[in-house]
Short mmCIF file of C-alpha atoms in Angstrom, two decimals:
data_model
loop_
_atom_site.label_atom_id
_atom_site.label_comp_id
_atom_site.label_asym_id
_atom_site.label_seq_id
_atom_site.Cartn_x
_atom_site.Cartn_y
_atom_site.Cartn_z
CA UNK A 1 0.00 0.00 0.00
CA UNK A 2 1.06 3.56 -0.56
CA UNK A 3 1.59 5.95 2.30
CA UNK A 4 -1.55 7.69 3.47
CA UNK A 5 -2.61 10.82 1.60
CA UNK A 6 -0.21 10.17 -1.26
CA UNK A 7 -0.97 9.64 -4.90
CA UNK A 8 1.04 7.14 -6.90
CA UNK A 9 1.18 6.63 -10.64
CA UNK A 10 1.50 2.96 -11.54
CA UNK A 11 1.54 0.97 -14.71
CA UNK A 12 -1.68 -0.90 -15.40
CA UNK A 13 -2.04 -4.55 -16.34
CA UNK A 14 1.03 -5.88 -18.11
CA UNK A 15 -0.60 -5.80 -21.55
CA UNK A 16 -1.32 -2.09 -21.37
CA UNK A 17 0.69 0.70 -22.90
CA UNK A 18 2.34 2.98 -20.34
CA UNK A 19 1.02 6.53 -20.62
CA UNK A 20 4.55 7.94 -20.79
CA UNK A 21 5.43 5.93 -23.89
CA UNK A 22 4.47 6.95 -27.44
CA UNK A 23 1.90 4.70 -29.07
CA UNK A 24 3.62 2.72 -31.86
CA UNK A 25 2.27 3.56 -35.32
CA UNK A 26 1.60 0.96 -37.97
CA UNK A 27 3.28 1.85 -41.26
CA UNK A 28 1.46 -0.68 -43.46
CA UNK A 29 -2.33 -0.37 -43.56
CA UNK A 30 -4.86 -2.38 -45.55
CA UNK A 31 -8.28 -0.70 -45.32
CA UNK A 32 -10.01 -3.87 -46.54
CA UNK A 33 -8.83 -5.92 -43.58
CA UNK A 34 -7.71 -3.55 -40.83
CA UNK A 35 -10.79 -1.44 -40.16
CA UNK A 36 -13.64 -3.12 -42.02
CA UNK A 37 -15.28 -4.43 -38.87
CA UNK A 38 -14.95 -1.28 -36.83
CA UNK A 39 -16.10 2.31 -36.94
CA UNK A 40 -18.96 1.98 -39.42
CA UNK A 41 -21.28 -0.46 -37.63
CA UNK A 42 -23.26 -0.22 -34.47
CA UNK A 43 -22.20 -3.00 -32.45
CA UNK A 44 -37.55 -1.81 -18.73
CA UNK A 45 -37.70 0.01 -15.81
CA UNK A 46 -38.37 -0.55 -12.06
CA UNK A 47 -42.01 -0.44 -11.08
CA UNK A 48 -41.49 1.84 -8.07
CA UNK A 49 -40.40 4.84 -10.16
CA UNK A 50 -43.13 7.51 -10.43
CA UNK A 51 -44.59 7.90 -13.92
CA UNK A 52 -43.35 11.48 -14.14
CA UNK A 53 -39.77 10.26 -13.93
CA UNK A 54 -40.44 7.70 -16.64
CA UNK A 55 -41.28 10.43 -19.13
CA UNK A 56 -38.68 11.78 -21.50
CA UNK A 57 -38.22 14.94 -23.55
CA UNK A 58 -37.24 15.12 -27.21
CA UNK A 59 -34.95 17.79 -28.65
CA UNK A 60 -33.68 17.89 -32.25
CA UNK A 61 -34.76 14.29 -32.74
CA UNK A 62 -32.94 12.93 -29.68
CA UNK A 63 -34.45 11.71 -26.39
CA UNK A 64 -33.30 13.15 -23.04
CA UNK A 65 -34.14 12.55 -19.38
CA UNK A 66 -37.15 14.38 -17.96
CA UNK A 67 -36.28 14.00 -14.28
CA UNK A 68 -34.06 16.95 -13.29
CA UNK A 69 -34.35 18.13 -16.88
CA UNK A 70 -31.21 19.79 -18.25
CA UNK A 71 -28.90 18.56 -15.49
CA UNK A 72 -27.07 16.31 -17.96
CA UNK A 73 -26.21 17.01 -21.59
CA UNK A 74 -26.35 13.46 -22.97
CA UNK A 75 -29.35 11.74 -24.59
CA UNK A 76 -30.78 8.54 -23.13
CA UNK A 77 -32.09 7.00 -26.34
CA UNK A 78 -31.06 3.71 -27.93
CA UNK A 79 -28.35 5.32 -30.05
CA UNK A 80 -26.58 6.79 -27.03
CA UNK A 81 -27.18 3.71 -24.90
CA UNK A 82 -25.40 1.69 -27.59
CA UNK A 83 -22.47 4.09 -27.22
CA UNK A 84 -22.41 3.49 -23.46
CA UNK A 85 -22.32 -0.27 -23.95
CA UNK A 86 -19.56 0.07 -26.57
CA UNK A 87 -17.62 2.16 -24.05
CA UNK A 88 -18.11 -0.57 -21.44
CA UNK A 89 -16.50 -3.11 -23.77
CA UNK A 90 -13.69 -0.67 -24.60
CA UNK A 91 -12.96 -0.12 -20.91
CA UNK A 92 -12.85 -3.86 -20.32
CA UNK A 93 -10.18 -4.09 -23.03
CA UNK A 94 -8.33 -1.16 -21.46
CA UNK A 95 -8.30 -2.71 -17.98
CA UNK A 96 -7.32 -6.20 -19.03
CA UNK A 97 -10.88 -7.58 -18.89
CA UNK A 98 -11.40 -6.28 -15.36
CA UNK A 99 -14.39 -4.27 -14.15
CA UNK A 100 -12.15 -2.27 -11.81
CA UNK A 101 -8.63 -2.19 -10.38
CA UNK A 102 -9.36 -1.54 -6.70
CA UNK A 103 -7.98 -4.20 -4.31
CA UNK A 104 -11.33 -4.88 -2.69
CA UNK A 105 -12.02 -8.19 -1.01
CA UNK A 106 -15.46 -9.76 -0.61
CA UNK A 107 -17.56 -6.61 -1.19
CA UNK A 108 -21.08 -6.84 0.24
CA UNK A 109 -22.83 -3.57 -0.57
CA UNK A 110 -21.88 -1.84 -3.82
CA UNK A 111 -23.10 1.47 -5.29
CA UNK A 112 -22.68 2.45 -8.96
CA UNK A 113 -23.10 6.21 -9.45
CA UNK A 114 -24.37 7.38 -12.85
CA UNK A 115 -24.93 3.78 -13.90
CA UNK A 116 -26.27 4.55 -17.40
CA UNK A 117 -27.59 1.37 -19.02
CA UNK A 118 -26.66 -0.58 -15.89
CA UNK A 119 -24.22 -2.82 -17.72
CA UNK A 120 -21.34 -2.38 -15.25
CA UNK A 121 -23.61 -2.96 -12.24
CA UNK A 122 -25.11 -6.11 -13.78
CA UNK A 123 -21.70 -7.49 -14.76
CA UNK A 124 -20.38 -6.82 -11.25
CA UNK A 125 -23.45 -8.47 -9.73
CA UNK A 126 -22.93 -11.54 -11.92
CA UNK A 127 -19.24 -11.63 -11.05
CA UNK A 128 -19.84 -11.16 -7.31
CA UNK A 129 -23.10 -12.94 -6.40
CA UNK A 130 -22.55 -12.39 -2.68
CA UNK A 131 -22.74 -8.60 -3.15
CA UNK A 132 -25.83 -6.41 -3.30
CA UNK A 133 -25.36 -3.94 -6.17
CA UNK A 134 -27.36 -0.72 -6.57
CA UNK A 135 -27.12 1.45 -9.68
CA UNK A 136 -28.27 5.07 -9.65
CA UNK A 137 -28.96 7.34 -12.62
CA UNK A 138 -31.12 10.24 -13.78
CA UNK A 139 -32.59 8.15 -16.60
CA UNK A 140 -34.80 5.04 -16.24
CA UNK A 141 -33.14 3.16 -19.09
CA UNK A 142 -31.94 0.07 -17.24
CA UNK A 143 -33.48 -3.33 -18.07
CA UNK A 144 -36.19 -5.00 -16.02
CA UNK A 145 -34.46 -8.36 -16.04
CA UNK A 146 -31.36 -8.11 -13.88
CA UNK A 147 -29.33 -10.42 -11.67
CA UNK A 148 -31.22 -11.05 -8.41
CA UNK A 149 -28.59 -9.13 -6.43
CA UNK A 150 -28.78 -6.02 -8.65
CA UNK A 151 -31.33 -3.19 -8.57
CA UNK A 152 -31.62 0.34 -9.92
CA UNK A 153 -32.84 3.66 -8.55
CA UNK A 154 -33.57 6.94 -10.31
CA UNK A 155 -32.08 9.85 -8.40
CA UNK A 156 -29.80 12.85 -8.67
CA UNK A 157 -26.49 11.97 -7.03
CA UNK A 158 -25.65 15.67 -6.66
CA UNK A 159 -28.57 16.09 -4.23
CA UNK A 160 -28.13 15.17 -0.55
CA UNK A 161 -27.93 11.41 -0.25
CA UNK A 162 -30.68 9.55 1.61
CA UNK A 163 -28.75 6.35 2.36
CA UNK A 164 -27.46 6.04 5.92
CA UNK A 165 -23.77 6.89 6.45
CA UNK A 166 -21.34 3.98 6.30
CA UNK A 167 -23.66 2.02 3.99
CA UNK A 168 -21.33 0.79 1.24
CA UNK A 169 -17.98 -0.95 1.07
CA UNK A 170 -17.42 -0.16 -2.63
CA UNK A 171 -18.59 2.86 -4.66
CA UNK A 172 -17.99 2.95 -8.41
CA UNK A 173 -17.99 6.02 -10.70
CA UNK A 174 -17.44 5.98 -14.46
CA UNK A 175 -17.81 8.54 -17.24
CA UNK A 176 -19.37 11.38 -15.27
CA UNK A 177 -17.08 13.83 -17.08
CA UNK A 178 -18.77 17.18 -17.66
CA UNK A 179 -21.69 16.15 -15.45
CA UNK A 180 -20.73 17.32 -11.96
CA UNK A 181 -20.56 20.97 -10.91
CA UNK A 182 -19.03 20.32 -7.47
CA UNK A 183 -16.78 17.28 -7.35
CA UNK A 184 -15.52 17.91 -3.77
CA UNK A 185 -19.13 17.86 -2.54
CA UNK A 186 -19.76 14.55 -4.32
CA UNK A 187 -16.59 13.03 -2.88
CA UNK A 188 -17.65 14.16 0.60
CA UNK A 189 -20.90 12.20 0.16
CA UNK A 190 -18.98 9.19 -1.14
CA UNK A 191 -16.60 9.32 1.83
CA UNK A 192 -19.41 9.64 4.38
CA UNK A 193 -21.32 6.70 2.90
CA UNK A 194 -18.42 4.28 2.67
CA UNK A 195 -17.75 2.01 5.61
CA UNK A 196 -14.33 2.39 7.26
CA UNK A 197 -11.92 0.63 4.91
CA UNK A 198 -14.33 0.91 1.95
CA UNK A 199 -13.08 1.74 -1.54
CA UNK A 200 -13.91 4.33 -4.19
CA UNK A 201 -13.04 3.52 -7.82
CA UNK A 202 -13.42 6.02 -10.66
CA UNK A 203 -12.68 5.97 -14.39
CA UNK A 204 -12.97 9.16 -16.45
CA UNK A 205 -12.06 10.28 -19.98
CA UNK A 206 -10.31 13.44 -21.02
CA UNK A 207 -11.83 15.11 -24.09
CA UNK A 208 -8.46 16.56 -25.10
CA UNK A 209 -7.25 14.87 -28.27
CA UNK A 210 -3.46 14.58 -28.55
CA UNK A 211 -0.76 12.98 -30.68
CA UNK A 212 2.74 11.82 -29.79
CA UNK A 213 4.25 12.48 -33.20
CA UNK A 214 2.93 15.97 -33.95
CA UNK A 215 0.41 14.81 -36.54
CA UNK A 216 -2.51 16.44 -34.70
CA UNK A 217 -2.29 20.21 -35.26
CA UNK A 218 -4.30 22.95 -33.50
CA UNK A 219 -6.44 23.61 -36.58
CA UNK A 220 -7.51 19.98 -37.08
CA UNK A 221 -11.17 19.21 -36.38
CA UNK A 222 -10.26 16.94 -33.45
CA UNK A 223 -8.38 19.82 -31.80
CA UNK A 224 -11.27 22.17 -32.54
CA UNK A 225 -13.66 19.65 -30.98
CA UNK A 226 -11.65 19.60 -27.75
CA UNK A 227 -11.42 23.40 -27.62
CA UNK A 228 -15.14 23.86 -28.31
CA UNK A 229 -16.36 21.48 -25.65
CA UNK A 230 -13.90 22.66 -23.03
CA UNK A 231 -15.51 26.08 -23.51
CA UNK A 232 -19.01 24.58 -23.50
CA UNK A 233 -18.29 22.74 -20.24
CA UNK A 234 -17.15 25.94 -18.57
CA UNK A 235 -20.32 27.75 -19.74
CA UNK A 236 -22.46 24.84 -18.58
CA UNK A 237 -20.83 25.02 -15.15
CA UNK A 238 -19.60 21.43 -15.30
CA UNK A 239 -16.03 21.51 -16.54
CA UNK A 240 -14.52 18.77 -18.68
CA UNK A 241 -11.11 19.93 -17.49
CA UNK A 242 -11.95 18.74 -13.98
CA UNK A 243 -10.62 15.32 -14.97
CA UNK A 244 -7.13 16.62 -14.19
CA UNK A 245 -8.06 17.58 -10.62
CA UNK A 246 -10.01 14.52 -9.49
CA UNK A 247 -7.09 12.83 -7.76
CA UNK A 248 -6.36 15.90 -5.66
CA UNK A 249 -10.00 16.30 -4.68
CA UNK A 250 -10.25 12.65 -3.71
CA UNK A 251 -7.26 13.04 -1.40
CA UNK A 252 -8.69 16.25 0.01
CA UNK A 253 -11.91 14.38 0.85
CA UNK A 254 -9.89 12.18 3.22
CA UNK A 255 -9.18 9.12 1.11
CA UNK A 256 -5.92 7.26 1.69
CA UNK A 257 -3.87 4.79 -0.35
CA UNK A 258 -4.89 6.72 -3.47
CA UNK A 259 -3.63 5.34 -6.78
CA UNK A 260 -3.94 7.33 -10.01
CA UNK A 261 -3.21 5.74 -13.40
CA UNK A 262 -3.36 7.42 -16.81
CA UNK A 263 -3.78 5.51 -20.06
CA UNK A 264 -3.68 6.50 -23.72
CA UNK A 265 -6.62 5.37 -25.85
CA UNK A 266 -5.99 5.75 -29.61
CA UNK A 267 -8.74 6.70 -32.05
CA UNK A 268 -8.70 4.17 -34.88
CA UNK A 269 -6.62 1.11 -35.63
CA UNK A 270 -3.46 2.97 -36.61
CA UNK A 271 -1.15 1.49 -33.96
CA UNK A 272 1.23 -1.39 -34.66
CA UNK A 273 0.71 -2.69 -31.12
CA UNK A 274 -2.05 -5.36 -31.19
CA UNK A 275 -3.60 -4.29 -27.89
CA UNK A 276 -3.61 -0.61 -28.85
CA UNK A 277 -4.93 -1.44 -32.33
CA UNK A 278 -7.93 -3.30 -30.90
CA UNK A 279 -8.52 -0.57 -28.34
CA UNK A 280 -8.32 2.09 -31.04
CA UNK A 281 -10.77 0.32 -33.32
CA UNK A 282 -13.33 0.12 -30.55
CA UNK A 283 -12.69 3.76 -29.65
CA UNK A 284 -13.33 4.78 -33.25
CA UNK A 285 -16.69 3.02 -33.08
CA UNK A 286 -17.30 4.56 -29.66
CA UNK A 287 -16.58 8.12 -30.84
CA UNK A 288 -18.53 7.74 -34.05
CA UNK A 289 -21.56 6.37 -32.20
CA UNK A 290 -21.42 8.97 -29.45
CA UNK A 291 -20.53 12.13 -31.38
CA UNK A 292 -24.00 13.55 -31.99
CA UNK A 293 -25.18 12.82 -28.47
CA UNK A 294 -22.07 14.34 -26.93
CA UNK A 295 -22.32 17.49 -28.98
CA UNK A 296 -25.87 18.36 -29.94
CA UNK A 297 -27.26 19.66 -26.64
CA UNK A 298 -24.14 21.56 -25.62
CA UNK A 299 -23.67 23.16 -29.03
CA UNK A 300 -27.28 24.31 -29.38
CA UNK A 301 -28.43 25.03 -25.81
CA UNK A 302 -25.16 26.15 -24.26
CA UNK A 303 -23.11 27.54 -27.14
CA UNK A 304 -26.12 28.95 -29.00
CA UNK A 305 -25.42 27.31 -32.35
CA UNK A 306 -28.17 26.54 -34.82
CA UNK A 307 -28.95 22.80 -35.11
CA UNK A 308 -27.71 22.81 -38.70
CA UNK A 309 -24.38 24.33 -37.64
CA UNK A 310 -24.03 21.73 -34.91
CA UNK A 311 -24.71 18.86 -37.31
CA UNK A 312 -22.10 20.14 -39.78
CA UNK A 313 -19.51 20.34 -36.97
CA UNK A 314 -20.39 16.83 -35.80
CA UNK A 315 -20.12 15.49 -39.37
CA UNK A 316 -16.68 17.07 -39.75
CA UNK A 317 -15.64 15.51 -36.45
CA UNK A 318 -16.72 12.06 -37.62
CA UNK A 319 -14.74 12.54 -40.82
CA UNK A 320 -11.71 13.67 -38.81
CA UNK A 321 -11.88 10.52 -36.68
CA UNK A 322 -11.07 8.49 -39.80
CA UNK A 323 -8.12 10.58 -40.91
CA UNK A 324 -5.38 7.92 -41.02
CA UNK A 325 -2.65 10.55 -41.23
CA UNK A 326 -3.55 11.72 -37.71
CA UNK A 327 -2.36 9.47 -34.90
CA UNK A 328 -4.73 10.86 -32.29
CA UNK A 329 -5.62 9.58 -28.86
CA UNK A 330 -7.21 10.81 -25.68
CA UNK A 331 -6.40 9.84 -22.13
CA UNK A 332 -8.34 7.89 -19.54
CA UNK A 333 -7.64 8.15 -15.82
CA UNK A 334 -8.37 5.48 -13.24
CA UNK A 335 -8.29 6.56 -9.60
CA UNK A 336 -9.02 4.46 -6.56
CA UNK A 337 -8.59 5.00 -2.85
CA UNK A 338 -10.07 3.92 0.42
CA UNK A 339 -11.57 5.36 3.53
CA UNK A 340 -9.23 4.71 6.41
CA UNK A 341 -10.15 1.62 8.46
CA UNK A 342 -10.17 4.00 11.42
CA UNK A 343 -13.04 5.81 9.73
CA UNK A 344 -11.51 9.26 9.31
#
């Protein structure tokens, strides 16, 4: 274990590329065999939820949550839910087919914050049948048929929590980037509701596209995408740049034995490394599937663009994703830490 109140950067599973190393680029590319299966194809609710929460709203042809309307920028329709499930598979590849990296043992009461389609919670419940797993989200899009030890609730995790303190021994967070206005307040709730010795695990994406070899220039559409949505996040009051501060805020909340790991995730199958190539192919599919849902609400409602302008920008972004001359990637951070066994 690391010393208390320290953050360590460690390499991930042995198959993963270290974040400090450049991603190797493949020099020979056959479009008929290398990317044909990726990037162009798209890989009911609990009865106790009030009917008002079950309603949705529709904007520019996409479906959004009605409960706490406008609190989150992403749609909750089938197209975006497919993107979330693609991301789940991509993260499994990233983490060496693991649902998390925290060194938990025999978890009994697990909470998944912002559970989306519920796929992580259901997989964890299947993997750990002795645990009770609860997923929470603003949208009632989780299936009715779940493992017997898994259930879902519709709630706003940024509101005061109603669970008793010291209720959970493992709390999971994934892909809440650009969704939380006050991360320290959320971490305070997480800390208070973990049992002494309980673990927090979080995985988040940066929206900043980069390249190791200088192929991604500031005027490329991928760079423009990052710049535009960093500005949109600031205007929305839920910064995408917060991903760089999460580790510090987790420590400040009182967590100990904090581990922070950064990984590069390429966009497209341009790497010569087999693991990175597979990861990149899935990320290309992930970005292509998610692009409109990520951008449409923020561009129109927050940035004030016309829907037609937003769609043109999104189309250019999708074209830019397939630019084989650009060896782009973004970074993913995994952070986990525990509440001291002493409870403070």
